[in-house]
Short mmCIF file of C-alpha atoms and ligand atoms in Angstrom, two decimals:
data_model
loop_
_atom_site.label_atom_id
_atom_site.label_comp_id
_atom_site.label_asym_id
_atom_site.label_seq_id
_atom_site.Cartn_x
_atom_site.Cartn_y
_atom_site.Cartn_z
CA UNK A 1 126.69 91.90 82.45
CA UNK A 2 125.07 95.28 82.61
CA UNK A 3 125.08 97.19 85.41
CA UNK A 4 121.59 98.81 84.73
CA UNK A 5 118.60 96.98 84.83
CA UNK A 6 117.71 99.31 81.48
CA UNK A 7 120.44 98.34 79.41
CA UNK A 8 120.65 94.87 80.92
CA UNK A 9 118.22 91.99 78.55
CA UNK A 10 115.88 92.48 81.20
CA UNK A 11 114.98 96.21 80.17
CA UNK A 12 111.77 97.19 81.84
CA UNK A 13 108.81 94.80 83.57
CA UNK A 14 106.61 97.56 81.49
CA UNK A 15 103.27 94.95 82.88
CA UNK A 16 104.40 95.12 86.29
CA UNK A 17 102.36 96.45 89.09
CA UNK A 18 104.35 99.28 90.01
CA UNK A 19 104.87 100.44 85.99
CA UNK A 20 101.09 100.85 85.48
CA UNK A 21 100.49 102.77 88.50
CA UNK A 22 103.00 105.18 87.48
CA UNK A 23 101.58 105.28 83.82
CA UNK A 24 98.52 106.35 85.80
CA UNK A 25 100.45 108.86 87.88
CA UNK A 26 101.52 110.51 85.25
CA UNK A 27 97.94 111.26 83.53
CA UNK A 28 96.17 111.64 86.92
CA UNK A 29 98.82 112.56 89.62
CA UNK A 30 100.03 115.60 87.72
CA UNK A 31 97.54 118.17 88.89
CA UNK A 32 98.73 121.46 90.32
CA UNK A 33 97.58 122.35 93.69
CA UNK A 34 97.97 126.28 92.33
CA UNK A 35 95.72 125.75 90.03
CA UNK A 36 92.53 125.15 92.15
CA UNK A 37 90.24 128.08 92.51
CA UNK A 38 89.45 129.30 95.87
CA UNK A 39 87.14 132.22 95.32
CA UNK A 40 83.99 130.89 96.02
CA UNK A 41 85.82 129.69 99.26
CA UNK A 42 86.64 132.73 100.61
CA UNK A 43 82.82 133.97 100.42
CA UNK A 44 81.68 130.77 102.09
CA UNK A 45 84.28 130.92 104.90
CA UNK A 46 83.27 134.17 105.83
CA UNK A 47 79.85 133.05 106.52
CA UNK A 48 81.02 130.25 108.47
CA UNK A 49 79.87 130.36 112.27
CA UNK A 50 82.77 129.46 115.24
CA UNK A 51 81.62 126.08 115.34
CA UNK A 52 81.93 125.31 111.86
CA UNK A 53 85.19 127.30 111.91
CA UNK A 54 86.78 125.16 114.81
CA UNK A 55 85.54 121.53 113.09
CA UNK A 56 87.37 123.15 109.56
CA UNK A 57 90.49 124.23 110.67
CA UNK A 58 90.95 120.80 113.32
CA UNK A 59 90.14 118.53 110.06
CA UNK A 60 92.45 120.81 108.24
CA UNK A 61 95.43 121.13 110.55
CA UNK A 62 95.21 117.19 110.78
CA UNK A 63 95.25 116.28 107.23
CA UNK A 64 98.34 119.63 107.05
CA UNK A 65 100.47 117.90 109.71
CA UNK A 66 99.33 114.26 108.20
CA UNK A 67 100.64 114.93 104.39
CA UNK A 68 103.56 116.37 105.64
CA UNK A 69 104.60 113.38 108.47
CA UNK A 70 103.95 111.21 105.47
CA UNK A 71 106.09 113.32 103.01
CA UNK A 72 109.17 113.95 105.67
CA UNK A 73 109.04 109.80 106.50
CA UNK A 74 109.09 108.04 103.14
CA UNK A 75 112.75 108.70 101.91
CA UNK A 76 113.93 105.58 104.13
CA UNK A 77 111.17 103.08 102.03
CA UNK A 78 112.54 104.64 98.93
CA UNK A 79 115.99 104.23 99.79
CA UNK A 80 115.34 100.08 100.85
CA UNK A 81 113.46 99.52 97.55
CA UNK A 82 116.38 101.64 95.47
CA UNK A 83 119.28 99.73 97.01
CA UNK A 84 117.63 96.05 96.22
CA UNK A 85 117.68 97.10 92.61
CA UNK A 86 113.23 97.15 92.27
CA UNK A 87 113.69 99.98 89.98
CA UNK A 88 109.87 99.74 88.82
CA UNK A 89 109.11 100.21 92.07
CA UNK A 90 111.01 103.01 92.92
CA UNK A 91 110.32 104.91 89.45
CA UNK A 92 106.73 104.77 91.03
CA UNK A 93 107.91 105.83 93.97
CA UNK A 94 109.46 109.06 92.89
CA UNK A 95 105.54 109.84 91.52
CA UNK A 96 104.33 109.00 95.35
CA UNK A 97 106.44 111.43 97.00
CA UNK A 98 105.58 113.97 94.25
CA UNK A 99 102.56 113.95 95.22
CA UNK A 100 102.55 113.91 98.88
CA UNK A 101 104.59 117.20 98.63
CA UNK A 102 101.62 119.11 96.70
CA UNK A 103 99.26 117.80 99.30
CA UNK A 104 101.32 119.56 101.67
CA UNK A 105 101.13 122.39 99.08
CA UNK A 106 97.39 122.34 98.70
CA UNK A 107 96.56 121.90 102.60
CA UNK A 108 98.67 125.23 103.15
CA UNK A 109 98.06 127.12 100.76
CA UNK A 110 94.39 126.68 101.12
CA UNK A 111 95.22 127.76 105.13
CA UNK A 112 96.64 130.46 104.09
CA UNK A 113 94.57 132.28 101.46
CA UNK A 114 91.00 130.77 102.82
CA UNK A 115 91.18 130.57 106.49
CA UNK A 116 94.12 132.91 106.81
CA UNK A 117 95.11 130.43 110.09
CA UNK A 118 98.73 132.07 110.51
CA UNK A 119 98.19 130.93 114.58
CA UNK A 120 99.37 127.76 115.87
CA UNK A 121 97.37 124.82 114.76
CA UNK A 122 99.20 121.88 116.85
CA UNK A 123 96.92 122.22 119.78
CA UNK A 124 94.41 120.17 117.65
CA UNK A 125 96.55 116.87 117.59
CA UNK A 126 95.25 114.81 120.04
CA UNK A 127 97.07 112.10 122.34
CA UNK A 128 96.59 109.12 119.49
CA UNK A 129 97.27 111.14 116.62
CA UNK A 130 100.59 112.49 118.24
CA UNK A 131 101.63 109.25 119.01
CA UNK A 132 101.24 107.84 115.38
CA UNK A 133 102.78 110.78 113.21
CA UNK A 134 104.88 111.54 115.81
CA UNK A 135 106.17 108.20 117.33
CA UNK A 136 105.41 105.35 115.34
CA UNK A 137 105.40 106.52 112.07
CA UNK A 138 108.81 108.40 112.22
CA UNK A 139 110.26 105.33 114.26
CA UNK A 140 108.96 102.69 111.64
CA UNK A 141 110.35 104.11 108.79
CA UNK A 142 113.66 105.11 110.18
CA UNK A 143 114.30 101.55 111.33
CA UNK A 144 115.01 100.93 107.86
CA UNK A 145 118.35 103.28 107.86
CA UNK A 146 119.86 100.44 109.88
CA UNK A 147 117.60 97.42 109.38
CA UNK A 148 116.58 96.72 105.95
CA UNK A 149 115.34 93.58 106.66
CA UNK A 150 111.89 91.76 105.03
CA UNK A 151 109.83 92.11 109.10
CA UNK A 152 111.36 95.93 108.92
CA UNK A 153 109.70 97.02 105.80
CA UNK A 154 106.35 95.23 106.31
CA UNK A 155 106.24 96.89 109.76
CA UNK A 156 107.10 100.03 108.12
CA UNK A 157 104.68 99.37 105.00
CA UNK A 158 101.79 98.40 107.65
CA UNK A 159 102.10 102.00 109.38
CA UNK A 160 102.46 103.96 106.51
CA UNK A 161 100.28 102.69 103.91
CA UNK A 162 97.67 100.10 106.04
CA UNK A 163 97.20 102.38 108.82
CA UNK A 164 98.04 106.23 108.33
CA UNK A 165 96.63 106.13 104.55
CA UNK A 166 94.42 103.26 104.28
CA UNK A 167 92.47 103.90 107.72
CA UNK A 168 93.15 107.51 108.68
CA UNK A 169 93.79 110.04 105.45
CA UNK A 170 91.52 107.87 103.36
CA UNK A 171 88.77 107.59 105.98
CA UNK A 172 89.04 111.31 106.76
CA UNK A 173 89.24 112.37 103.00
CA UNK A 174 86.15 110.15 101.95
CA UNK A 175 83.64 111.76 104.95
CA UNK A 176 85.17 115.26 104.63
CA UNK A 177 84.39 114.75 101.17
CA UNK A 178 81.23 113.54 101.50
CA UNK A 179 80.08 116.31 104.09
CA UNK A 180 81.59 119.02 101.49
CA UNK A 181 79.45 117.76 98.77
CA UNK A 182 76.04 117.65 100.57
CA UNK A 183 76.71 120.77 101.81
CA UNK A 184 77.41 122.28 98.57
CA UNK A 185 80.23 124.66 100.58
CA UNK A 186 84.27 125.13 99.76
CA UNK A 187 84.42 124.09 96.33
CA UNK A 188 87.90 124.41 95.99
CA UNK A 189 88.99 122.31 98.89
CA UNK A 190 86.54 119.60 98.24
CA UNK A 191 88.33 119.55 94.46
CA UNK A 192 91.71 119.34 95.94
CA UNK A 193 90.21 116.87 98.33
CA UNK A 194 88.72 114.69 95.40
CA UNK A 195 92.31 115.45 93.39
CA UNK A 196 93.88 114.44 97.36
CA UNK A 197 92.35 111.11 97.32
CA UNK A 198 92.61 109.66 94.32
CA UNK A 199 96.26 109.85 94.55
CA UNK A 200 96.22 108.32 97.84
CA UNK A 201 94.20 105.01 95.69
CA UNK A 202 97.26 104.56 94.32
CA UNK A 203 99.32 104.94 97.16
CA UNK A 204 97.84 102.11 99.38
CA UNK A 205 97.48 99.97 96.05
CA UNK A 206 100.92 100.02 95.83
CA UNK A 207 101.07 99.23 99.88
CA UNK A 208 99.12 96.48 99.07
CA UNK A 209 101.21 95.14 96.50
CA UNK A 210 104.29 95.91 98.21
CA UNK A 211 102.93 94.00 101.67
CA UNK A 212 102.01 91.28 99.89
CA UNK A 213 105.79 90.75 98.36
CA UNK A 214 106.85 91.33 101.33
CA UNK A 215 104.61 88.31 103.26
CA UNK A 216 105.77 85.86 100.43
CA UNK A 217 109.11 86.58 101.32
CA UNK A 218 109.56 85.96 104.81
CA UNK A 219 108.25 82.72 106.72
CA UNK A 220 107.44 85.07 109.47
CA UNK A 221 105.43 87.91 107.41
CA UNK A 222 102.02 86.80 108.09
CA UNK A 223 102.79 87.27 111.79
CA UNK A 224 104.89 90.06 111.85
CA UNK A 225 101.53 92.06 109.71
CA UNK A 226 99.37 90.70 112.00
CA UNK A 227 101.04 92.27 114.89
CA UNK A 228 101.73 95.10 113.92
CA UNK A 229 97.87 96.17 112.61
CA UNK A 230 97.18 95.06 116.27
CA UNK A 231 99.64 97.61 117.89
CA UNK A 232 98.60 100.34 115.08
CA UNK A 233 94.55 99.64 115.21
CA UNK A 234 93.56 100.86 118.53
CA UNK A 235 95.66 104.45 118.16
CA UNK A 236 94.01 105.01 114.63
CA UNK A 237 90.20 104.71 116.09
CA UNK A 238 91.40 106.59 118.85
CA UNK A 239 92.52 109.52 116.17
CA UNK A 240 88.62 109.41 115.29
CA UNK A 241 87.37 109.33 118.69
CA UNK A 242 89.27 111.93 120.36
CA UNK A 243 88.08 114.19 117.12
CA UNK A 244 84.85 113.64 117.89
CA UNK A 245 85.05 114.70 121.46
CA UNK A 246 84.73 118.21 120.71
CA UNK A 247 81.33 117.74 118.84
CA UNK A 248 78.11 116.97 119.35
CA UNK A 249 77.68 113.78 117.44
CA UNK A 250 73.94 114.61 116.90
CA UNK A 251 74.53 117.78 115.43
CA UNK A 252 77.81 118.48 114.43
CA UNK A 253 78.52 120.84 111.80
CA UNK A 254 78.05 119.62 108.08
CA UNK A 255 75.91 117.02 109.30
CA UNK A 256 78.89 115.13 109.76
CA UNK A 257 78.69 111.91 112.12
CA UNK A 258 81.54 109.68 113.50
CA UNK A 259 79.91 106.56 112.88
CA UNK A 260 80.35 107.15 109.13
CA UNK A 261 83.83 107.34 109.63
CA UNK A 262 84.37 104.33 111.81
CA UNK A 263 82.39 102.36 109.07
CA UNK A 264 84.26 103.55 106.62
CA UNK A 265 87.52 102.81 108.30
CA UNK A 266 86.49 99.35 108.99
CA UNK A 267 85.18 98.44 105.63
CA UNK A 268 88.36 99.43 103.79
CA UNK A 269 90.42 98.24 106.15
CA UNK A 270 88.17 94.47 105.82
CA UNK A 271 88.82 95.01 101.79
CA UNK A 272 92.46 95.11 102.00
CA UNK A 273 92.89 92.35 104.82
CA UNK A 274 90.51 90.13 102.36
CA UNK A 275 93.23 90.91 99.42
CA UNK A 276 96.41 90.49 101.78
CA UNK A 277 94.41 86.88 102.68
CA UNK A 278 93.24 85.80 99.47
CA UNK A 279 97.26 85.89 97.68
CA UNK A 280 98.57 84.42 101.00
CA UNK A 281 100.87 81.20 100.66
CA UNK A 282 101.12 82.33 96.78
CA UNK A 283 104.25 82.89 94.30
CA UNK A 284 104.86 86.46 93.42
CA UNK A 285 103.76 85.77 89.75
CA UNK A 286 100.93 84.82 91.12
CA UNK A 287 100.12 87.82 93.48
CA UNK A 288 101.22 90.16 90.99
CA UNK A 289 98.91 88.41 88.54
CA UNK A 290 96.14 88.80 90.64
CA UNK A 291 97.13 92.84 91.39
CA UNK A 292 96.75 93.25 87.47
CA UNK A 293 93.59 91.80 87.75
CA UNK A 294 92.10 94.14 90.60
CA UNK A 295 93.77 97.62 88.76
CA UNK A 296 91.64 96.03 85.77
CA UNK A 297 88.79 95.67 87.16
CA UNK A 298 88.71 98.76 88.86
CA UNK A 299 89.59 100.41 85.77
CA UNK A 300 86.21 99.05 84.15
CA UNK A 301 84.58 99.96 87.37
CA UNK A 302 86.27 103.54 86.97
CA UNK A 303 84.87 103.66 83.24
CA UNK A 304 81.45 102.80 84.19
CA UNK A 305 80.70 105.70 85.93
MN1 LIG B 1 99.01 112.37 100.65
FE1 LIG B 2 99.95 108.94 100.14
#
């Protein structure tokens, strides 16, 4: 028998989940962080008062440091997924950390030729968000160097994709967003935002996909999930909360409010909890089935608008 899947008469699952998210990676995840213009930047960050300077560079520093805990702590995922033999999974996943690097790329240089911030930015982590990218994040992932069990990589999966992207960068992305466009400001970092985000989609749809393998492989998944968003829930709202402490909720710059991002935050989080309940107890033909079915009909939904 072969010993590559590619020469082998199984060849490549071309319809799986993991193959048409990288077909999409390729047309959408290819665009270059260098390329974004950051002239009209410059002009409005130089009429920027302190306070809208302070709430820019702490949402910036936090999404820096956040792309590049997430970028340093995936090789050990990559490595699990390579060494069971998924190699649809792990072609995607060579597009993933791609792209996590030029978010790194685009958070910096935008830093560095916008706000010029060549000081220390770490004093804007706060206790919760320390203790995610710093502890549990690094921690989860590593486990899998010595444990690549099933409950190892669907506690590691639940950090990095449930919790760090699918509550905190995609929370923070969609409101930063949000506030960018109503104010009409920093049109280059709300494009590299926009660019940002909908690579993350992808990202936690493949978490999604990934988590639910994982449940319908263990009789213990459903649990070991379950406890882990539990341990991981409380630190992520305190990221927003302890943000928020600085401001003035009624009249924060950008007319920015923390209540849109805990709503935010809960509704995705609700969306993807409904998905991961909905395929529980089924085969993996059938979950995968139904994962076709949801990157269709967002597809349409995409094409609609
Ligand atoms: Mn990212
Ligand atoms: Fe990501």
């Amino acid at each position: 028998m072969a010993p590559y899947a590619t020469i082998s008469g199984r060849g490549l699952d071309w319809d799986s989940v993991p193959m048409r998210l990288f077909q999409k990676a390729k047309r959408l995840g290819t665009w270059d962080p260098q390329a974004i213009d950051f002239s009209s930047d410059g002009a409005d960050w130089a009429a920027f008062d302190s306070v809208e300077r302070d709430f820019l560079l702490r949402t910036v520093a936090l999404f820096q440091a956040g792309e590049e805990g997430v970028t340093t702590d995936l090789l050990p995922l990559i490595m699990v997924i390579a060494r069971e033999g998924r190699i649809e999974e792990e072609i995607f996943l060579t597009s993933f950390l791609w792209e996590e690097a030029k978010h790194v790329e685009f958070f910096r240089r935008w830093l560095d030729q916008v706000a010029v911030a060549r000081e220390d930015l770490g004093h804007y982590m706060t206790p919760s968000y320390s203790h995610l990218f710093q502890v549990e994040l690094p921690k989860a992932l590593n486990a899998l160097r010595d444990d690549q069990s099933v409950e190892a990589q669907i506690r590691a999966s639940v950090t990095y994709n449930m919790i760090i992207e699918g509550v905190l960068a995609e929370t923070g992305y969609h409101g930063f967003r949000q506030s960018l466009e109503v104010s009409g400001k920093l049109p280059g970092l709300l494009e590299g935002i926009r660019m940002t985000a909908r690579d993350e989609s992808r990202h936690i749809r493949y978490g999604v996909f990934l988590l639910n393998r994982l449940i319908n492989q263990s009789a213990s998944g459903w649990e070991v999930m379950n406890q882990r968003m539990n341990e991981l829930l409380g630190p992520a709202l305190g990221v927003v909360s302890e943000f928020w402490e600085h401001y003035d909720e009624e009249h924060a710059p950008f007319g920015q409010r923390m209540e849109t991002y805990i709503d935010y935050a809960s509704t995705q989080f609700d969306k993807r909890m409904k998905v991961l309940e909905r395929d529980r107890g089924k085969s993996f033909a059938e979950i995968e089935e139904a994962a076709v079915a949801d990157l269709a009909a967002e597809d349409l939904a995409v094409a609609a608008r």
